[in-house]
CSV table of C-alpha atoms in Angstrom, one decimal:
chain,number,residue,atom,x,y,z
A,189,MET,CA,0.0,0.0,0.0
A,190,THR,CA,1.4,3.3,-1.0
A,191,LYS,CA,1.2,6.6,1.0
A,192,GLN,CA,-0.4,8.1,-2.1
A,193,ASN,CA,-3.3,5.7,-1.9
A,194,ILE,CA,-3.7,6.4,1.8
A,195,GLU,CA,-3.8,10.1,1.3
A,196,ARG,CA,-6.7,9.9,-1.2
A,197,MET,CA,-9.0,8.2,1.4
A,198,SER,CA,-12.0,10.2,2.6
A,199,LEU,CA,-10.7,13.4,1.1
A,200,MET,CA,-13.6,14.3,-1.1
A,201,ASN,CA,-16.0,15.4,1.7
A,202,ILE,CA,-13.2,17.5,3.1
A,203,ILE,CA,-12.6,19.1,-0.4
A,204,GLN,CA,-16.3,19.7,-0.9
A,205,ASP,CA,-16.6,21.4,2.5
A,206,PHE,CA,-13.6,23.5,1.7
A,207,MET,CA,-14.9,24.5,-1.7
A,208,GLU,CA,-18.5,25.2,-0.5
A,209,ASN,CA,-17.6,27.0,2.7
A,210,GLY,CA,-14.0,27.9,2.9
A,211,ILE,CA,-13.7,29.4,-0.5
A,212,LYS,CA,-17.0,31.2,-0.1
A,213,ASN,CA,-15.9,32.8,3.2
A,214,LEU,CA,-12.6,33.8,1.6
A,215,PHE,CA,-14.2,35.6,-1.3
A,216,GLU,CA,-16.7,37.3,0.9
A,217,LEU,CA,-13.6,38.6,2.8
A,218,LEU,CA,-12.0,39.6,-0.4
A,219,GLY,CA,-15.1,41.5,-1.5
A,220,LYS,CA,-15.3,43.3,1.8
A,221,GLU,CA,-11.7,44.3,1.5
A,222,LEU,CA,-12.1,45.6,-2.0
A,223,LYS,CA,-15.2,47.6,-1.1
A,224,ASN,CA,-13.5,49.2,1.8
A,225,LYS,CA,-10.2,49.6,0.0
A,226,GLY,CA,-8.8,47.2,2.5
A,227,ASP,CA,-5.5,45.3,2.8
A,228,PHE,CA,-5.0,42.4,0.4
A,229,SER,CA,-2.6,41.0,3.0
A,230,LYS,CA,-5.6,40.2,5.3
A,231,PHE,CA,-6.9,38.0,2.5
A,232,VAL,CA,-3.6,36.2,2.1
A,233,LEU,CA,-3.4,35.6,5.9
A,234,GLU,CA,-6.9,34.2,6.0
A,235,LEU,CA,-6.2,32.0,2.9
A,236,LYS,CA,-3.2,30.5,4.7
A,237,LYS,CA,-5.2,29.9,7.8
A,238,GLN,CA,-7.9,28.1,5.7
A,239,LEU,CA,-5.3,26.0,3.8
A,240,ASP,CA,-3.6,25.0,7.0
A,241,SER,CA,-6.9,23.9,8.4
A,242,LEU,CA,-7.6,21.9,5.2
A,243,GLY,CA,-4.1,20.3,5.5
A,244,ILE,CA,-4.8,19.2,9.1
A,245,LYS,CA,-8.1,17.6,8.1
A,246,ILE,CA,-6.5,15.8,5.2
A,247,CYS,CA,-3.6,14.5,7.4
A,248,LYS,CA,-6.1,13.3,10.0
A,249,THR,CA,-8.0,11.4,7.3
A,250,ALA,CA,-4.8,9.8,6.0
A,251,LEU,CA,-3.8,8.7,9.5
A,252,ALA,CA,-7.2,7.3,10.2
A,253,ALA,CA,-7.3,5.4,6.9
A,254,ALA,CA,-3.9,3.9,7.5
A,255,ASP,CA,-4.9,2.8,11.0
A,256,GLU,CA,-8.1,1.2,9.6
A,257,ALA,CA,-6.3,-0.6,6.7
A,258,ILE,CA,-3.9,-2.2,9.1
A,259,ARG,CA,-6.6,-3.2,11.6
A,260,ILE,CA,-8.6,-5.1,8.9
A,261,GLU,CA,-5.5,-6.7,7.3
A,262,PRO,CA,-5.9,-10.5,7.6
A,263,ASN,CA,-2.1,-11.1,7.8
A,264,GLY,CA,-1.9,-8.6,10.6
A,265,LYS,CA,-4.7,-10.4,12.6
A,266,ASN,CA,-2.7,-13.6,12.5
A,267,GLN,CA,0.3,-11.9,14.1
A,268,TRP,CA,-1.0,-9.1,16.2
A,269,VAL,CA,-3.7,-8.6,18.9
A,270,VAL,CA,-5.4,-5.2,19.4
A,271,GLU,CA,-4.7,-3.9,22.9
A,272,ARG,CA,-6.4,-0.5,22.9
A,273,ARG,CA,-6.8,2.8,21.1
A,274,ASP,CA,-4.5,5.7,22.2
A,275,LYS,CA,-4.6,9.4,21.4
A,276,LYS,CA,-1.6,11.2,20.0
A,277,THR,CA,-0.8,14.8,19.1
A,278,LEU,CA,1.6,15.4,16.2
A,279,LEU,CA,2.9,18.9,15.3
A,280,THR,CA,3.2,19.6,11.6
A,281,THR,CA,3.8,22.6,9.3
A,282,PHE,CA,0.0,22.9,9.0
A,283,GLY,CA,-0.4,23.0,12.8
A,284,GLU,CA,-1.4,20.6,15.6
A,285,ILE,CA,-2.9,17.2,14.5
A,286,LYS,CA,-4.8,15.2,17.1
A,287,TYR,CA,-5.7,11.6,16.2
A,288,GLU,CA,-6.1,8.1,17.5
A,289,ARG,CA,-4.2,5.0,16.5
A,290,THR,CA,-4.4,1.4,17.5
A,291,TYR,CA,-1.9,-0.2,19.9
A,292,TYR,CA,-1.0,-3.9,19.1
A,293,LYS,CA,0.6,-6.8,20.9
A,294,SER,CA,2.6,-9.3,19.0
A,295,LYS,CA,1.4,-12.9,19.3
A,296,LYS,CA,5.0,-14.1,18.6
A,297,ASP,CA,7.1,-12.2,21.2
A,298,ASN,CA,4.7,-10.0,23.1
A,299,GLU,CA,6.2,-6.9,21.5
A,300,TYR,CA,4.0,-3.8,21.6
A,301,LYS,CA,3.7,-1.4,18.6
A,302,TYR,CA,1.6,1.3,17.0
A,303,LEU,CA,1.6,-0.3,13.6
A,304,SER,CA,0.0,2.5,11.6
A,305,ASP,CA,2.5,5.0,13.0
A,306,GLU,CA,5.4,2.8,12.2
A,307,PHE,CA,3.9,2.1,8.7
A,308,LEU,CA,3.9,5.9,8.1
A,309,GLY,CA,7.4,6.4,9.5
A,310,ILE,CA,6.2,8.1,12.8
A,311,ASP,CA,8.1,7.1,15.8
A,312,CYS,CA,6.1,6.4,19.0
A,313,HIS,CA,8.0,9.2,20.8
A,314,ASP,CA,7.8,11.7,18.0
A,315,ARG,CA,6.1,15.0,18.9
A,316,MET,CA,6.9,16.7,15.6
A,317,ASP,CA,6.6,15.6,12.0
A,318,LEU,CA,9.9,15.2,10.2
A,319,SER,CA,9.0,18.0,7.7
A,320,LEU,CA,8.4,20.4,10.6
A,321,LYS,CA,11.8,19.5,12.2
A,322,ALA,CA,13.5,20.1,8.9
A,323,GLN,CA,11.9,23.5,8.5
A,324,LEU,CA,12.8,24.6,12.0
A,325,VAL,CA,16.4,23.7,11.4
A,326,LYS,CA,16.5,25.2,8.0
A,327,GLU,CA,15.4,28.6,9.5
A,328,ALA,CA,17.9,28.1,12.4
A,329,VAL,CA,20.7,28.0,10.0
A,330,ASP,CA,20.2,31.7,9.3
A,331,VAL,CA,18.4,33.1,12.4
A,332,ALA,CA,18.4,32.7,16.1
A,333,TYR,CA,16.5,29.7,17.5
A,334,ASP,CA,13.5,31.7,18.8
A,335,LYS,CA,13.1,33.5,15.5
A,336,SER,CA,13.4,30.2,13.7
A,337,ALA,CA,10.4,28.8,15.6
A,338,LYS,CA,8.3,31.9,14.9
A,339,LYS,CA,9.2,32.0,11.2
A,340,THR,CA,8.4,28.3,10.8
A,341,ILE,CA,4.9,28.2,12.3
A,342,GLU,CA,3.0,30.9,14.1
A,343,SER,CA,0.1,28.8,15.3
A,344,ILE,CA,2.3,26.7,17.6
A,345,ASP,CA,4.4,28.1,20.4
A,346,LEU,CA,7.8,26.4,20.1
A,347,SER,CA,10.7,27.4,22.4
A,348,SER,CA,14.3,28.1,21.5
A,349,GLN,CA,15.1,24.9,23.5
A,350,THR,CA,12.9,22.9,21.2
A,351,VAL,CA,14.7,24.2,18.2
A,352,MET,CA,18.1,23.4,19.8
A,353,ASN,CA,17.0,19.9,20.8
A,354,THR,CA,15.8,19.3,17.2
A,355,ILE,CA,19.3,20.2,15.9
A,356,ARG,CA,20.9,17.9,18.5
A,357,GLU,CA,18.9,15.0,17.1
A,358,LEU,CA,21.1,15.3,13.9
A,359,GLY,CA,24.2,14.4,15.8
A,360,GLU,CA,27.4,14.7,13.7
A,361,ILE,CA,26.4,16.7,10.6
A,362,PRO,CA,28.3,16.1,7.3
A,363,ASN,CA,30.0,19.1,5.7
A,364,ILE,CA,29.1,18.0,2.1
A,365,THR,CA,26.0,16.6,0.6
A,366,TYR,CA,25.3,12.9,0.3
A,367,LYS,CA,25.6,13.1,-3.5
A,368,ASP,CA,29.2,14.5,-3.2
A,369,GLN,CA,30.0,11.7,-0.7
A,370,CYS,CA,29.3,9.1,-3.4
A,371,GLN,CA,32.4,7.5,-5.0
A,372,VAL,CA,33.0,9.0,-8.4
A,373,GLU,CA,34.3,6.8,-11.2
A,374,GLU,CA,37.9,7.6,-12.2
A,375,SER,CA,36.9,8.5,-15.7
A,376,LYS,CA,34.2,10.9,-14.5
A,377,LYS,CA,36.4,12.9,-12.1
A,378,THR,CA,36.9,16.6,-12.8
A,379,LYS,CA,40.1,17.5,-14.7
A,380,VAL,CA,41.6,20.9,-13.7
A,381,LYS,CA,45.1,22.3,-14.0
A,382,TYR,CA,44.9,24.3,-10.7
A,383,LEU,CA,42.9,23.7,-7.6
A,384,TYR,CA,42.5,26.1,-4.7
A,385,VAL,CA,42.1,25.5,-0.9
A,386,GLU,CA,41.6,28.5,1.3
A,387,ALA,CA,41.2,28.5,5.1
A,388,ASP,CA,40.5,30.8,8.1
A,389,GLU,CA,38.7,30.7,11.4
A,390,ASP,CA,36.1,32.6,13.3
A,391,HIS,CA,36.1,33.6,17.0
A,392,VAL,CA,32.8,32.9,18.8
A,393,ALA,CA,31.9,33.9,22.3
A,394,LEU,CA,30.6,31.0,24.6
A,395,GLN,CA,28.1,31.1,27.5
A,396,ASN,CA,30.9,30.6,30.0
A,397,GLY,CA,32.8,33.7,28.9
A,398,LYS,CA,35.4,31.9,26.9
A,399,SER,CA,35.6,31.6,23.2
A,400,VAL,CA,36.0,29.0,20.6
A,401,MET,CA,37.3,28.9,17.0
A,402,PRO,CA,35.3,27.1,14.3
A,403,ARG,CA,37.5,26.5,11.3
A,404,LEU,CA,36.5,27.1,7.7
A,405,VAL,CA,38.2,25.5,4.7
A,406,TYR,CA,36.8,25.7,1.1
A,407,VAL,CA,37.9,24.1,-2.1
A,408,HIS,CA,37.3,25.8,-5.5
A,409,GLU,CA,38.5,25.9,-9.1
A,410,GLY,CA,39.3,29.6,-9.4
A,411,TYR,CA,37.2,32.4,-10.6
A,412,GLU,CA,34.4,32.0,-13.1
A,413,HIS,CA,34.7,33.9,-16.4
A,414,SER,CA,31.9,36.6,-16.2
A,415,ASN,CA,31.2,40.1,-17.3
A,416,SER,CA,30.0,40.9,-13.8
A,417,LYS,CA,32.2,43.2,-11.7
A,418,ARG,CA,31.8,40.8,-8.8
A,419,LYS,CA,34.0,37.8,-9.0
A,420,LYS,CA,32.6,34.4,-8.3
A,421,LEU,CA,34.4,31.2,-7.4
A,422,LYS,CA,33.8,28.1,-9.4
A,423,ASN,CA,32.5,24.9,-7.9
A,424,ILE,CA,33.1,25.9,-4.3
A,425,HIS,CA,32.7,23.4,-1.4
A,426,TYR,CA,32.9,24.3,2.3
A,427,PHE,CA,34.2,22.4,5.3
A,428,SER,CA,33.6,23.7,8.8
A,429,GLY,CA,33.3,22.8,12.5
A,430,ILE,CA,35.2,22.6,15.7
A,431,TYR,CA,38.1,20.1,15.5
A,432,ASN,CA,40.0,18.9,18.6
A,433,ASN,CA,42.3,17.2,16.1
A,434,ILE,CA,43.0,19.4,13.0
A,435,GLU,CA,44.0,16.3,11.1
A,436,GLU,CA,40.4,15.3,10.9
A,437,LEU,CA,39.5,18.5,9.0
A,438,TRP,CA,42.3,18.0,6.5
A,439,LEU,CA,41.4,14.4,6.0
A,440,GLU,CA,37.8,15.5,5.1
A,441,VAL,CA,39.2,18.0,2.6
A,442,VAL,CA,41.7,15.5,1.1
A,443,ASP,CA,39.0,12.7,0.8
A,444,TYR,CA,36.8,15.2,-1.1
A,445,ILE,CA,39.6,16.2,-3.4
A,446,TYR,CA,40.6,12.7,-4.3
A,447,ASN,CA,37.0,11.7,-4.8
A,448,GLN,CA,36.0,14.6,-7.1
A,449,TYR,CA,39.2,15.4,-9.0
A,450,ASP,CA,41.7,13.7,-11.3
A,451,ILE,CA,44.8,14.2,-9.2
A,452,ASP,CA,47.2,13.2,-12.0
A,453,ASN,CA,45.9,16.0,-14.1
A,454,ILE,CA,46.4,18.7,-11.5
A,455,GLU,CA,49.6,20.8,-11.7
A,456,ASN,CA,49.3,22.6,-8.3
A,457,ILE,CA,46.9,22.8,-5.4
A,458,PHE,CA,47.3,26.3,-3.8
A,459,VAL,CA,46.7,26.4,-0.1
A,460,SER,CA,46.0,29.9,1.1
A,461,GLY,CA,45.6,31.4,4.5
A,462,ASP,CA,46.9,33.8,7.2
A,463,GLY,CA,49.9,31.8,8.1
A,464,ALA,CA,48.4,30.0,11.1
A,465,ALA,CA,50.1,26.7,12.0
A,466,TRP,CA,46.9,24.7,11.5
A,467,ILE,CA,46.5,26.0,7.9
A,468,LYS,CA,50.2,25.3,7.0
A,469,GLN,CA,49.6,21.8,8.3
A,470,GLY,CA,47.3,21.2,5.4
A,471,ILE,CA,50.3,21.3,3.1
A,472,SER,CA,51.6,18.1,4.5
A,473,TRP,CA,48.2,16.4,3.7
A,474,ILE,CA,47.3,17.8,0.4
A,475,PRO,CA,49.2,16.5,-2.7
A,476,LYS,CA,51.0,18.9,-5.0
A,477,SER,CA,50.3,21.7,-2.6
A,478,VAL,CA,51.8,25.2,-2.8
A,479,TYR,CA,51.4,27.6,0.1
A,480,LEU,CA,50.2,31.2,-0.5
A,481,LEU,CA,49.9,33.9,2.2
A,482,ASP,CA,46.7,35.8,2.2
A,483,ARG,CA,47.5,39.4,1.0
A,484,PHE,CA,44.8,40.8,3.2
A,485,HIS,CA,46.9,39.9,6.2
A,486,ILE,CA,50.1,41.2,4.6
A,487,ASN,CA,48.5,44.5,4.2
A,488,LYS,CA,47.1,44.3,7.8
A,489,TYR,CA,50.7,44.0,9.2
A,490,ILE,CA,52.1,46.6,6.9
A,491,LEU,CA,49.5,49.1,8.1
A,492,LYS,CA,50.2,48.1,11.7
A,493,ALA,CA,54.0,48.8,11.2
A,494,THR,CA,53.5,52.2,9.5
A,495,THR,CA,50.6,53.8,11.3
A,496,HIS,CA,53.0,56.6,12.5
A,497,ASN,CA,55.1,56.8,9.3
A,498,HIS,CA,53.0,56.3,6.2
A,499,LYS,CA,55.8,57.0,3.7
A,500,TYR,CA,57.3,53.5,4.3
A,501,ARG,CA,54.2,51.7,3.2
A,502,PHE,CA,55.0,52.2,-0.5
A,503,HIS,CA,58.6,51.0,0.0
A,504,ILE,CA,57.6,47.9,1.9
A,505,TRP,CA,55.1,46.9,-0.8
A,506,GLU,CA,57.6,47.6,-3.5
A,507,SER,CA,60.2,45.3,-2.0
A,508,ILE,CA,57.5,42.6,-1.5
A,509,ASN,CA,56.3,43.0,-5.1
A,510,ASN,CA,59.9,42.6,-6.3
A,511,CYS,CA,60.4,39.6,-3.9
A,512,ASN,CA,63.4,41.4,-2.5
A,513,LEU,CA,63.9,40.2,1.1
A,514,LYS,CA,67.3,42.0,1.5
A,515,GLU,CA,65.7,45.3,0.5
A,516,LEU,CA,62.7,44.6,2.9
A,517,ASP,CA,65.1,44.0,5.8
A,518,LYS,CA,66.8,47.4,5.1
A,519,ILE,CA,63.5,49.2,5.0
A,520,PHE,CA,62.3,47.8,8.3
A,521,LYS,CA,65.7,48.7,9.9
A,522,ASP,CA,65.3,52.3,8.7
A,523,LEU,CA,61.7,52.4,10.0
A,524,ILE,CA,62.8,51.1,13.4
A,525,ASP,CA,65.7,53.6,13.5
A,526,SER,CA,63.3,56.5,12.8
A,527,THR,CA,60.9,55.4,15.5
A,528,GLU,CA,61.3,56.5,19.2
A,529,ASN,CA,58.2,55.0,20.8
A,530,GLU,CA,58.9,51.5,22.2
A,531,ASN,CA,55.4,50.2,21.6
A,532,LYS,CA,55.6,51.3,18.0
A,533,ILE,CA,59.0,49.6,17.6
A,534,GLN,CA,57.6,46.4,18.9
A,535,GLN,CA,54.7,46.6,16.4
A,536,ILE,CA,57.2,47.1,13.6
A,537,LYS,CA,59.3,44.0,14.8
A,538,ASP,CA,56.1,41.9,15.0
A,539,SER,CA,55.1,42.9,11.4
A,540,ARG,CA,58.6,42.1,10.1
A,541,LYS,CA,58.6,38.7,11.8
A,542,TYR,CA,55.2,37.9,10.4
A,543,ILE,CA,56.2,38.8,6.8
A,544,LYS,CA,59.6,37.0,7.0
A,545,SER,CA,58.2,33.9,8.6
A,546,ASN,CA,55.7,33.7,5.7
A,547,TRP,CA,58.1,34.8,3.0
A,548,GLU,CA,57.8,31.6,0.9
A,549,GLY,CA,54.0,32.0,0.8
A,550,ILE,CA,54.5,35.6,-0.4
A,551,VAL,CA,57.0,34.7,-3.1
A,552,ASN,CA,54.8,31.9,-4.4
A,553,TYR,CA,52.1,34.3,-5.2
A,554,TYR,CA,54.4,36.1,-7.7
A,555,LYS,CA,56.4,33.1,-9.0
A,556,LYS,CA,53.9,30.3,-9.3
A,557,SER,CA,51.7,30.2,-12.4
A,558,GLY,CA,48.0,30.0,-11.5
A,559,ALA,CA,48.3,31.6,-8.1
A,560,ILE,CA,45.4,33.9,-7.1
A,561,ASN,CA,44.6,36.0,-4.1
A,562,CYS,CA,42.8,34.4,-1.1
A,563,SER,CA,39.3,35.6,-0.3
A,564,ALA,CA,38.8,33.8,3.0
A,565,GLU,CA,37.8,36.9,5.0
A,566,GLY,CA,34.7,37.4,3.0
A,567,HIS,CA,33.8,33.7,3.2
A,568,ILE,CA,34.3,33.6,7.0
A,569,SER,CA,31.8,36.5,7.2
A,570,HIS,CA,29.3,34.9,4.9
A,571,ILE,CA,29.4,31.3,6.2
A,572,LEU,CA,30.2,31.7,9.9
A,573,SER,CA,30.3,35.2,11.3
A,574,ASP,CA,26.9,36.3,10.0
A,575,ARG,CA,25.3,33.7,12.2
A,576,LEU,CA,27.8,32.9,15.0
A,577,SER,CA,29.7,36.0,16.0
A,578,SER,CA,28.3,39.2,14.4
A,579,ARG,CA,25.7,39.5,17.2
A,580,PRO,CA,26.3,39.0,21.0
A,581,LEU,CA,24.9,35.4,21.4
A,582,GLY,CA,25.9,33.0,24.1
A,583,TRP,CA,26.8,29.7,22.4
A,584,SER,CA,27.7,26.2,23.6
A,585,VAL,CA,30.6,24.4,22.0
A,586,GLN,CA,28.2,21.8,20.5
A,587,GLY,CA,25.9,24.5,19.2
A,588,VAL,CA,28.8,26.3,17.4
A,589,HIS,CA,30.0,23.0,15.9
A,590,GLN,CA,26.6,21.9,14.7
A,591,VAL,CA,25.5,25.3,13.3
A,592,SER,CA,28.8,25.9,11.5
A,593,ARG,CA,28.6,22.5,9.9
A,594,LEU,CA,24.9,23.1,9.0
A,595,ARG,CA,25.9,26.4,7.3
A,596,ALA,CA,28.6,24.6,5.3
A,597,TYR,CA,26.3,21.7,4.4
A,598,THR,CA,23.5,24.1,3.2
A,599,ALA,CA,26.0,26.3,1.3
A,600,ASN,CA,27.1,23.2,-0.5
A,601,GLY,CA,23.6,22.6,-1.7
A,602,GLY,CA,22.5,20.1,1.0
A,603,ALA,CA,18.8,19.8,1.9
A,604,ILE,CA,17.9,19.7,5.6
A,605,TYR,CA,15.0,17.3,5.0
A,606,GLU,CA,17.3,14.8,3.4
A,607,LEU,CA,19.7,15.2,6.3
A,608,PHE,CA,16.9,14.2,8.7
A,609,GLU,CA,15.9,11.3,6.5
A,610,LYS,CA,19.4,9.9,6.5
A,611,THR,CA,20.1,10.6,10.2
A,612,LEU,CA,16.8,9.5,11.7
A,613,LYS,CA,16.2,6.7,9.2
A,614,LYS,CA,13.7,4.3,10.6
A,615,LYS,CA,14.0,0.6,10.8
A,616,LYS,CA,12.8,-1.1,7.6
A,617,ASN,CA,9.1,-1.8,7.9
A,618,TYR,CA,8.2,-5.3,7.1
A,619,PHE,CA,4.4,-4.9,7.6
A,620,TYR,CA,2.5,-5.7,4.4
A,621,LEU,CA,-1.0,-4.6,3.3
A,622,SER,CA,-2.7,-6.8,0.8
A,623,LYS,CA,-4.2,-5.4,-2.4
A,624,LYS,CA,-7.6,-6.5,-1.3
A,625,VAL,CA,-7.4,-4.5,1.9
A,626,VAL,CA,-6.1,-1.4,0.1
A,627,ASN,CA,-9.0,-1.6,-2.5
A,628,SER,CA,-11.6,-2.1,0.3
A,629,THR,CA,-10.3,0.8,2.3
A,630,MET,CA,-10.2,3.0,-0.7
A,631,LYS,CA,-13.8,2.1,-1.6
A,632,ASN,CA,-15.1,2.7,1.9
A,633,LYS,CA,-13.1,5.9,2.6
A,634,CYS,CA,-12.8,7.5,-0.8
A,635,ILE,CA,-14.6,6.2,-3.8
A,636,GLU,CA,-18.2,5.6,-2.4
A,637,LYS,CA,-18.2,8.9,-0.5
A,638,PHE,CA,-16.8,10.6,-3.6
A,639,ASN,CA,-19.6,9.3,-5.8
A,640,ASN,CA,-22.2,10.5,-3.2
A,641,ILE,CA,-21.1,14.1,-3.2
A,642,GLU,CA,-24.1,16.2,-4.0
A,643,SER,CA,-22.1,18.5,-6.3
A,644,LEU,CA,-21.3,15.6,-8.6
A,645,ASN,CA,-24.9,14.4,-8.9
A,646,THR,CA,-26.5,17.7,-9.8
A,647,GLY,CA,-26.9,18.9,-13.3
A,648,LYS,CA,-25.3,22.3,-12.6
A,649,LYS,CA,-22.1,23.0,-14.4
A,650,THR,CA,-20.2,24.8,-11.7
A,651,GLY,CA,-16.4,25.1,-11.0
A,652,LEU,CA,-16.8,22.8,-8.1
A,653,ASN,CA,-18.6,20.2,-10.3
A,654,TYR,CA,-15.8,20.3,-12.9
A,655,LEU,CA,-13.1,20.1,-10.2
A,656,LEU,CA,-14.6,17.1,-8.3
A,657,LYS,CA,-15.3,15.2,-11.5
A,658,ALA,CA,-11.7,15.7,-12.6
A,659,LEU,CA,-10.5,14.4,-9.2
A,660,ARG,CA,-12.8,11.4,-9.5
A,661,GLY,CA,-11.3,10.6,-12.9
A,662,ALA,CA,-7.7,11.0,-11.6
């Protein structure tokens, strides 16, 4: 028995009532608003309310039909004994659905089950439908938990704690989609000459007053050719989260690269960042890697060294552009000699140390064919900071980890509903409904009631008449 068959049961009376009463009330409201030069938004809100109500009725009918079909199934009677009928409330995107389902006891091993719920993929402890959970989390990827609840459904009062607990159900969230996790045949792997890996981290405040650093690494194929002034990276994929062992992050990245790209065809993989040790560690994991220092951070340290003496900025940049380390040393010495303030001198020395310790990454930008500038700062802001650190929110470590991975997952094109389906995958249901039972239930709940609808048996050619006859013939 398919879910599509179940959903058709007993729907026609509901549809007729909606067409005859719900639609009538809606257009009366619309007429009133038009006469009074009212607000069309009121009509839209009322329409949503009516459609949600219709959705609840249809869902209740589907649940009741499934329960009845299982109860009259001969194969089920041989294996299960009816214990009682229990009430249940299930929250959905339509609103709150209250229904009854039958509780069974197994003749074989005395196991107890709500067979219709299990048949429809509803766990006995579920308070929310999977689609509602997915929508809550989808909203929480971009907005605070309390706002996520309000944006998802206004008719039900859901707390921030409920949204957080729903995210917790997902456990360890993948960075990339299930499609990208599938093994790609060698002949179908992408062939590129250059590949780019860029990395940075965010700083997020925790509830205990401390902070934590979620990492962000993304892989791309360079800039797309476009007439637009705004440059766009080609085939970008993100990896994020909190890693106690940074090797785990780089292994994720390396696995993705080997799975998606023809490594033999790649000339260089450029690894770019701000010079942090954890980023440089990626070079030892990624094949054919060449390190590049992010020019944003070069400029940051040059500005820091020359805040009191701007004329040296040009000379420092000139020596860097010429890859002349000897000249750079001389310029920094002159800058120090012309500075009296000890704090300023220390800033100059710090800047010199930073540039010299990353000199290879600076030179590679000029010497290696295919090298491009790193854009990690913008991606940190877009993927992590906008949600995690741009506003004063008190996070837990687990919350930061899960939300950062969710943002990477969705940025990679991942669907939250699919994530829930894979993570909370129910045990395979072996309960079988015979064709005879399906046909009988369809006849009792749908077809006979459908044929008895008054609108179908009148001679009037109304919109409702045409609609219902079309549905009957579907």
